[in-house]
Short mmCIF file of C-alpha atoms in Angstrom, two decimals:
data_model
loop_
_atom_site.label_atom_id
_atom_site.label_comp_id
_atom_site.label_asym_id
_atom_site.label_seq_id
_atom_site.Cartn_x
_atom_site.Cartn_y
_atom_site.Cartn_z
CA UNK A 175 -0.13 0.08 -0.04
CA UNK A 176 1.39 3.55 -0.92
CA UNK A 177 0.89 6.56 0.68
CA UNK A 178 0.45 9.78 -1.21
CA UNK A 179 1.12 13.13 0.22
CA UNK A 180 -0.09 16.05 -0.99
CA UNK A 181 2.31 18.67 -0.81
CA UNK A 182 0.02 21.57 -1.13
CA UNK A 183 -1.60 20.94 2.20
CA UNK A 184 1.73 20.61 4.00
CA UNK A 185 2.02 23.85 6.08
CA UNK A 186 4.62 25.04 8.37
CA UNK A 187 5.09 25.13 11.94
CA UNK A 188 3.07 27.60 13.33
CA UNK A 189 5.56 28.37 16.18
CA UNK A 190 8.12 28.79 13.85
CA UNK A 191 7.71 32.09 13.05
CA UNK A 192 6.15 33.46 16.44
CA UNK A 193 7.24 36.38 18.32
CA UNK A 194 9.29 34.36 20.68
CA UNK A 195 10.98 32.87 17.82
CA UNK A 196 11.72 36.12 16.02
CA UNK A 197 12.88 37.65 19.37
CA UNK A 198 15.41 34.92 19.62
CA UNK A 199 16.81 35.14 16.26
CA UNK A 200 16.88 38.77 16.77
CA UNK A 201 19.17 38.51 20.23
CA UNK A 202 21.02 35.61 18.56
CA UNK A 203 22.26 38.05 15.49
CA UNK A 204 22.60 41.22 17.71
CA UNK A 205 26.23 42.24 18.15
CA UNK A 206 27.99 43.41 21.12
CA UNK A 207 27.94 47.05 20.35
CA UNK A 208 24.10 46.59 19.68
CA UNK A 209 23.74 45.33 23.01
CA UNK A 210 25.73 48.19 24.64
CA UNK A 211 23.58 50.50 22.74
CA UNK A 212 20.48 48.82 23.76
CA UNK A 213 21.70 49.18 27.63
CA UNK A 214 22.82 52.61 27.22
CA UNK A 215 19.51 53.79 25.55
CA UNK A 216 17.81 52.33 28.71
CA UNK A 217 19.76 54.24 31.14
CA UNK A 218 17.26 57.24 31.89
CA UNK A 219 19.97 59.37 33.50
CA UNK A 220 22.50 59.01 30.56
CA UNK A 221 19.48 59.73 28.12
CA UNK A 222 18.39 62.68 29.88
CA UNK A 223 21.90 63.92 29.81
CA UNK A 224 22.55 63.64 26.25
CA UNK A 225 19.35 65.64 25.62
CA UNK A 226 20.80 68.43 28.18
CA UNK A 227 24.05 68.52 26.49
CA UNK A 228 22.66 68.76 22.99
CA UNK A 229 20.65 71.63 24.13
CA UNK A 230 23.80 73.41 25.51
CA UNK A 231 25.43 72.71 22.24
CA UNK A 232 22.54 74.26 20.50
CA UNK A 233 22.90 77.12 22.77
CA UNK A 234 26.57 77.49 21.89
CA UNK A 235 26.07 77.35 18.21
CA UNK A 236 23.03 79.23 17.61
CA UNK A 237 22.70 81.39 20.61
CA UNK A 238 24.30 84.42 18.92
CA UNK A 239 21.24 84.09 16.16
CA UNK A 240 19.11 85.11 18.95
CA UNK A 241 21.34 87.53 20.85
CA UNK A 242 20.12 91.12 20.16
CA UNK A 243 23.16 92.32 21.40
CA UNK A 244 26.77 91.97 20.31
CA UNK A 245 28.91 90.17 23.11
CA UNK A 246 31.47 93.39 22.96
CA UNK A 247 28.61 96.04 22.47
CA UNK A 248 28.24 98.40 25.44
CA UNK A 249 25.09 99.74 26.29
CA UNK A 250 25.97 103.02 27.55
CA UNK A 251 22.36 103.63 29.29
CA UNK A 252 23.09 100.84 31.70
CA UNK A 253 26.64 101.74 32.69
CA UNK A 254 26.83 102.84 36.21
CA UNK A 255 22.77 102.09 37.06
CA UNK A 256 21.80 100.23 39.99
CA UNK A 257 21.36 96.40 40.04
CA UNK A 258 17.59 96.54 39.26
CA UNK A 259 17.95 98.47 35.83
CA UNK A 260 20.88 95.90 34.68
CA UNK A 261 18.60 92.68 35.64
CA UNK A 262 17.23 90.37 32.77
CA UNK A 263 14.55 91.87 30.59
CA UNK A 264 13.01 90.82 27.35
CA UNK A 265 12.07 94.61 26.78
CA UNK A 266 15.69 95.89 26.05
CA UNK A 267 17.12 92.68 24.61
CA UNK A 268 19.16 91.82 27.69
CA UNK A 269 17.50 88.37 28.11
CA UNK A 270 20.48 87.53 30.72
CA UNK A 271 21.01 91.10 32.15
CA UNK A 272 24.19 92.82 31.70
CA UNK A 273 27.70 92.57 33.58
CA UNK A 274 29.28 95.68 35.48
CA UNK A 275 30.41 97.19 32.10
CA UNK A 276 26.94 97.06 30.57
CA UNK A 277 27.74 94.12 28.10
CA UNK A 278 25.03 91.67 27.41
CA UNK A 279 25.61 88.79 29.37
CA UNK A 280 23.38 86.60 26.87
CA UNK A 281 26.11 87.03 24.20
CA UNK A 282 28.94 86.71 26.63
CA UNK A 283 27.19 83.50 28.11
CA UNK A 284 26.98 81.95 24.37
CA UNK A 285 30.68 82.96 23.69
CA UNK A 286 32.03 81.55 27.05
CA UNK A 287 29.85 78.32 26.23
CA UNK A 288 31.61 78.06 23.07
CA UNK A 289 35.03 78.37 24.45
CA UNK A 290 34.68 76.37 27.17
CA UNK A 291 33.16 73.04 25.30
CA UNK A 292 36.04 73.94 22.57
CA UNK A 293 38.62 73.56 25.36
CA UNK A 294 36.87 70.55 26.69
CA UNK A 295 36.52 68.66 23.58
CA UNK A 296 39.92 69.71 21.95
CA UNK A 297 41.76 68.90 25.09
CA UNK A 298 40.07 65.52 25.79
CA UNK A 299 40.78 64.67 22.15
CA UNK A 300 44.54 65.50 22.58
CA UNK A 301 44.90 63.73 25.71
CA UNK A 302 42.87 60.37 24.20
CA UNK A 303 45.09 60.33 21.17
CA UNK A 304 48.28 60.97 22.58
CA UNK A 305 47.60 58.63 25.72
CA UNK A 306 46.01 55.74 23.47
CA UNK A 307 49.18 55.64 20.80
CA UNK A 308 51.91 55.99 23.72
CA UNK A 309 49.94 53.19 25.87
CA UNK A 310 49.49 51.08 23.32
CA UNK A 311 52.92 51.18 21.75
CA UNK A 312 54.27 50.71 25.41
CA UNK A 313 52.18 47.80 26.28
CA UNK A 314 52.78 45.87 23.02
CA UNK A 315 56.59 46.59 22.85
CA UNK A 316 56.91 45.35 26.56
CA UNK A 317 60.23 44.73 28.16
CA UNK A 318 62.80 47.61 28.35
CA UNK A 319 60.80 49.80 26.18
CA UNK A 320 57.77 49.26 28.33
CA UNK A 321 59.74 50.22 31.40
CA UNK A 322 61.67 53.14 29.94
CA UNK A 323 58.09 54.66 28.56
CA UNK A 324 56.48 54.06 31.86
CA UNK A 325 59.20 55.70 33.75
CA UNK A 326 58.86 58.72 31.89
CA UNK A 327 54.91 58.63 32.56
CA UNK A 328 56.16 58.50 36.53
CA UNK A 329 58.17 61.20 36.02
CA UNK A 330 55.77 63.57 34.36
CA UNK A 331 53.16 62.61 36.94
CA UNK A 332 55.12 63.75 39.73
CA UNK A 333 55.25 67.10 38.33
CA UNK A 334 52.21 69.20 39.60
CA UNK A 335 49.65 69.28 36.90
CA UNK A 336 48.72 72.98 37.36
CA UNK A 337 51.88 74.26 38.18
CA UNK A 338 52.71 73.32 34.52
CA UNK A 339 49.72 74.28 32.65
CA UNK A 340 50.37 77.96 34.45
CA UNK A 341 54.03 77.94 33.70
CA UNK A 342 53.05 77.41 29.77
CA UNK A 343 50.72 79.99 29.74
CA UNK A 344 53.24 82.73 31.34
CA UNK A 345 56.07 81.34 29.27
CA UNK A 346 54.32 81.03 25.65
CA UNK A 347 51.43 83.52 26.20
CA UNK A 348 47.84 83.44 27.27
CA UNK A 349 46.17 82.37 24.36
CA UNK A 350 43.22 80.23 23.57
CA UNK A 351 45.58 77.77 21.21
CA UNK A 352 48.23 77.45 24.12
CA UNK A 353 45.48 76.55 26.30
CA UNK A 354 43.98 73.80 24.45
CA UNK A 355 47.97 72.55 23.80
CA UNK A 356 48.92 72.94 27.72
CA UNK A 357 45.37 71.09 28.97
CA UNK A 358 45.59 68.17 26.23
CA UNK A 359 49.77 67.52 26.49
CA UNK A 360 49.70 67.12 30.12
CA UNK A 361 46.17 64.99 30.66
CA UNK A 362 47.40 62.17 28.88
CA UNK A 363 49.33 60.16 31.38
CA UNK A 364 46.42 58.46 32.90
CA UNK A 365 45.00 57.63 29.40
CA UNK A 366 48.44 55.99 28.90
CA UNK A 367 48.41 53.98 31.98
CA UNK A 368 45.05 52.62 31.25
CA UNK A 369 45.53 51.84 27.68
CA UNK A 370 48.82 50.08 28.41
CA UNK A 371 47.06 47.93 30.94
CA UNK A 372 44.43 46.91 28.17
CA UNK A 373 47.12 46.40 25.76
CA UNK A 374 48.68 43.95 27.83
CA UNK A 375 45.60 41.75 28.24
CA UNK A 376 45.14 41.95 24.19
CA UNK A 377 48.57 41.40 23.06
CA UNK A 378 48.25 37.46 23.74
CA UNK A 379 45.07 36.56 22.40
CA UNK A 380 44.55 34.56 19.56
CA UNK A 381 44.16 37.11 16.88
CA UNK A 382 47.28 38.97 17.64
CA UNK A 383 49.23 35.96 17.73
CA UNK A 384 47.61 35.05 14.13
CA UNK A 385 48.90 38.37 12.95
CA UNK A 386 52.36 38.03 14.39
CA UNK A 387 52.63 34.49 12.63
CA UNK A 388 51.67 35.73 9.25
CA UNK A 389 54.19 38.22 9.47
CA UNK A 390 52.64 41.60 10.43
CA UNK A 391 54.87 44.66 11.47
CA UNK A 392 54.50 45.52 15.20
CA UNK A 393 53.08 49.09 14.11
CA UNK A 394 50.61 47.70 12.00
CA UNK A 395 49.38 45.41 14.82
CA UNK A 396 48.89 48.08 17.35
CA UNK A 397 47.34 50.53 14.79
CA UNK A 398 44.94 47.89 13.06
CA UNK A 399 44.17 45.30 15.67
CA UNK A 400 44.92 46.59 19.18
CA UNK A 401 43.66 50.25 19.02
CA UNK A 402 40.37 49.53 17.42
CA UNK A 403 39.78 47.10 20.44
CA UNK A 404 40.31 49.83 22.64
CA UNK A 405 37.66 52.18 21.35
CA UNK A 406 35.15 51.52 24.10
CA UNK A 407 37.57 52.14 26.95
CA UNK A 408 38.55 55.37 25.16
CA UNK A 409 34.87 56.66 24.65
CA UNK A 410 34.41 56.13 28.32
CA UNK A 411 37.32 57.84 29.53
CA UNK A 412 36.85 60.72 27.20
CA UNK A 413 33.54 61.73 28.31
CA UNK A 414 34.86 61.63 31.97
CA UNK A 415 37.85 63.80 30.58
CA UNK A 416 35.92 66.39 29.11
CA UNK A 417 34.59 67.74 32.36
CA UNK A 418 37.94 67.67 33.94
CA UNK A 419 39.36 69.62 30.83
CA UNK A 420 36.67 72.50 31.45
CA UNK A 421 37.33 72.44 35.08
CA UNK A 422 40.93 73.18 34.75
CA UNK A 423 40.06 76.02 32.35
CA UNK A 424 37.75 77.45 34.31
CA UNK A 425 39.88 77.50 37.50
CA UNK A 426 42.89 78.96 35.07
CA UNK A 427 40.28 81.57 33.95
CA UNK A 428 39.09 82.17 37.34
CA UNK A 429 42.88 83.33 38.40
CA UNK A 430 43.15 85.51 35.23
CA UNK A 431 45.63 83.35 33.43
CA UNK A 432 43.00 81.77 30.90
CA UNK A 433 41.12 83.53 28.13
CA UNK A 434 41.66 87.16 27.97
CA UNK A 435 39.40 89.91 27.20
CA UNK A 436 37.60 90.36 24.97
CA UNK A 437 36.99 86.59 24.94
CA UNK A 438 35.50 85.09 27.92
CA UNK A 439 34.87 81.60 29.31
CA UNK A 440 32.65 80.02 31.93
CA UNK A 441 35.45 80.57 34.40
CA UNK A 442 36.11 84.23 33.53
CA UNK A 443 32.36 84.70 33.82
CA UNK A 444 31.97 82.97 37.16
CA UNK A 445 35.00 85.32 38.28
CA UNK A 446 33.26 88.34 37.13
CA UNK A 447 30.03 87.24 38.63
CA UNK A 448 31.57 86.55 42.05
CA UNK A 449 32.98 89.95 42.36
CA UNK A 450 29.88 91.53 41.58
CA UNK A 451 27.42 89.42 43.81
CA UNK A 452 27.86 91.84 46.55
CA UNK A 453 26.23 94.44 44.79
CA UNK A 454 23.26 92.59 43.99
CA UNK A 455 23.93 91.20 40.16
CA UNK A 456 23.10 87.51 40.93
CA UNK A 457 22.42 87.16 37.21
CA UNK A 458 25.86 87.57 36.46
CA UNK A 459 27.17 84.90 38.48
CA UNK A 460 23.84 82.43 38.10
CA UNK A 461 23.76 81.98 34.47
CA UNK A 462 27.22 80.99 33.43
CA UNK A 463 27.23 78.72 36.98
CA UNK A 464 24.00 77.15 35.66
CA UNK A 465 25.48 76.16 32.32
CA UNK A 466 28.84 75.02 33.85
CA UNK A 467 26.91 72.77 36.42
CA UNK A 468 24.50 71.35 33.86
CA UNK A 469 27.12 70.51 31.38
CA UNK A 470 29.50 68.88 33.83
CA UNK A 471 26.82 66.25 35.53
CA UNK A 472 25.53 65.81 31.76
CA UNK A 473 29.21 64.55 30.87
CA UNK A 474 29.62 62.64 34.11
CA UNK A 475 26.05 60.86 33.58
CA UNK A 476 26.64 60.13 29.98
CA UNK A 477 30.24 58.50 31.22
CA UNK A 478 28.76 56.58 33.80
CA UNK A 479 26.20 55.20 31.23
CA UNK A 480 28.69 54.38 28.62
CA UNK A 481 30.74 52.91 31.34
CA UNK A 482 27.62 50.47 32.43
CA UNK A 483 26.63 49.57 28.70
CA UNK A 484 30.08 48.66 27.52
CA UNK A 485 31.09 46.68 30.67
CA UNK A 486 28.02 45.46 32.34
CA UNK A 487 29.54 42.97 34.86
CA UNK A 488 31.49 45.91 36.63
CA UNK A 489 28.24 47.63 37.75
#
């Protein structure tokens, strides 16, 4: 007896394409960075900080479009008047009020935000690039070269950070470019140590051994195989380094050694606001300090979110 099967009546397993099956397939095919991205988006504090930071960035980029007054223009009607007349007002276009010289504080806060963010981002970029290259070469080379390079780092770390920065600004001039270079080039030491430690754990992995066996030069291995695997740790460190750069610049500008007139920064604005607080000009301190604090907290929360997303076992 033969059995005839009608293929047209054969149907697929109804559970094969269920929601659970599709979810399992999606999870199975998701990369590590996709998992990290999902964890980061699930972090409410980090996402709120991203939105706040984007708002601050938009203020720095497009705030000058909304400003009625230029950052250097003096409103002669408000020089020497009482604090009540110099307070924030939409009627005269001084949204954040004026400073003690009658200059529009809104325009100056926009300029200070731009300068401080530039110092933080550029300084952190210099520190991350120099520290990553230095630490990766040191860790991969090992032996005497590693010892020599790390002893240089030890010697440089023994020198007071702020003293070196002040000395550079005094000797080479108080310019924004020198501030960028000075902060960046003396902030890479911790990054070099972190990258060296990660490189030591990577240099004996199978893919590195395979590259060595095929005759790939050492520098190519460092830049093509080791450095790309350090992107996660460098991203986390960069987000935590930027607020430190901003703090350093603000402290230098607060002492009067950083950004010089007619330019300004958060540190310079906070210094000026602190000196006029006794006269009741609270807005001159309040607005720059608000942007300063909000930005620092945003970077810290984003850094924590990235760290938890990229290495959830360390939570």
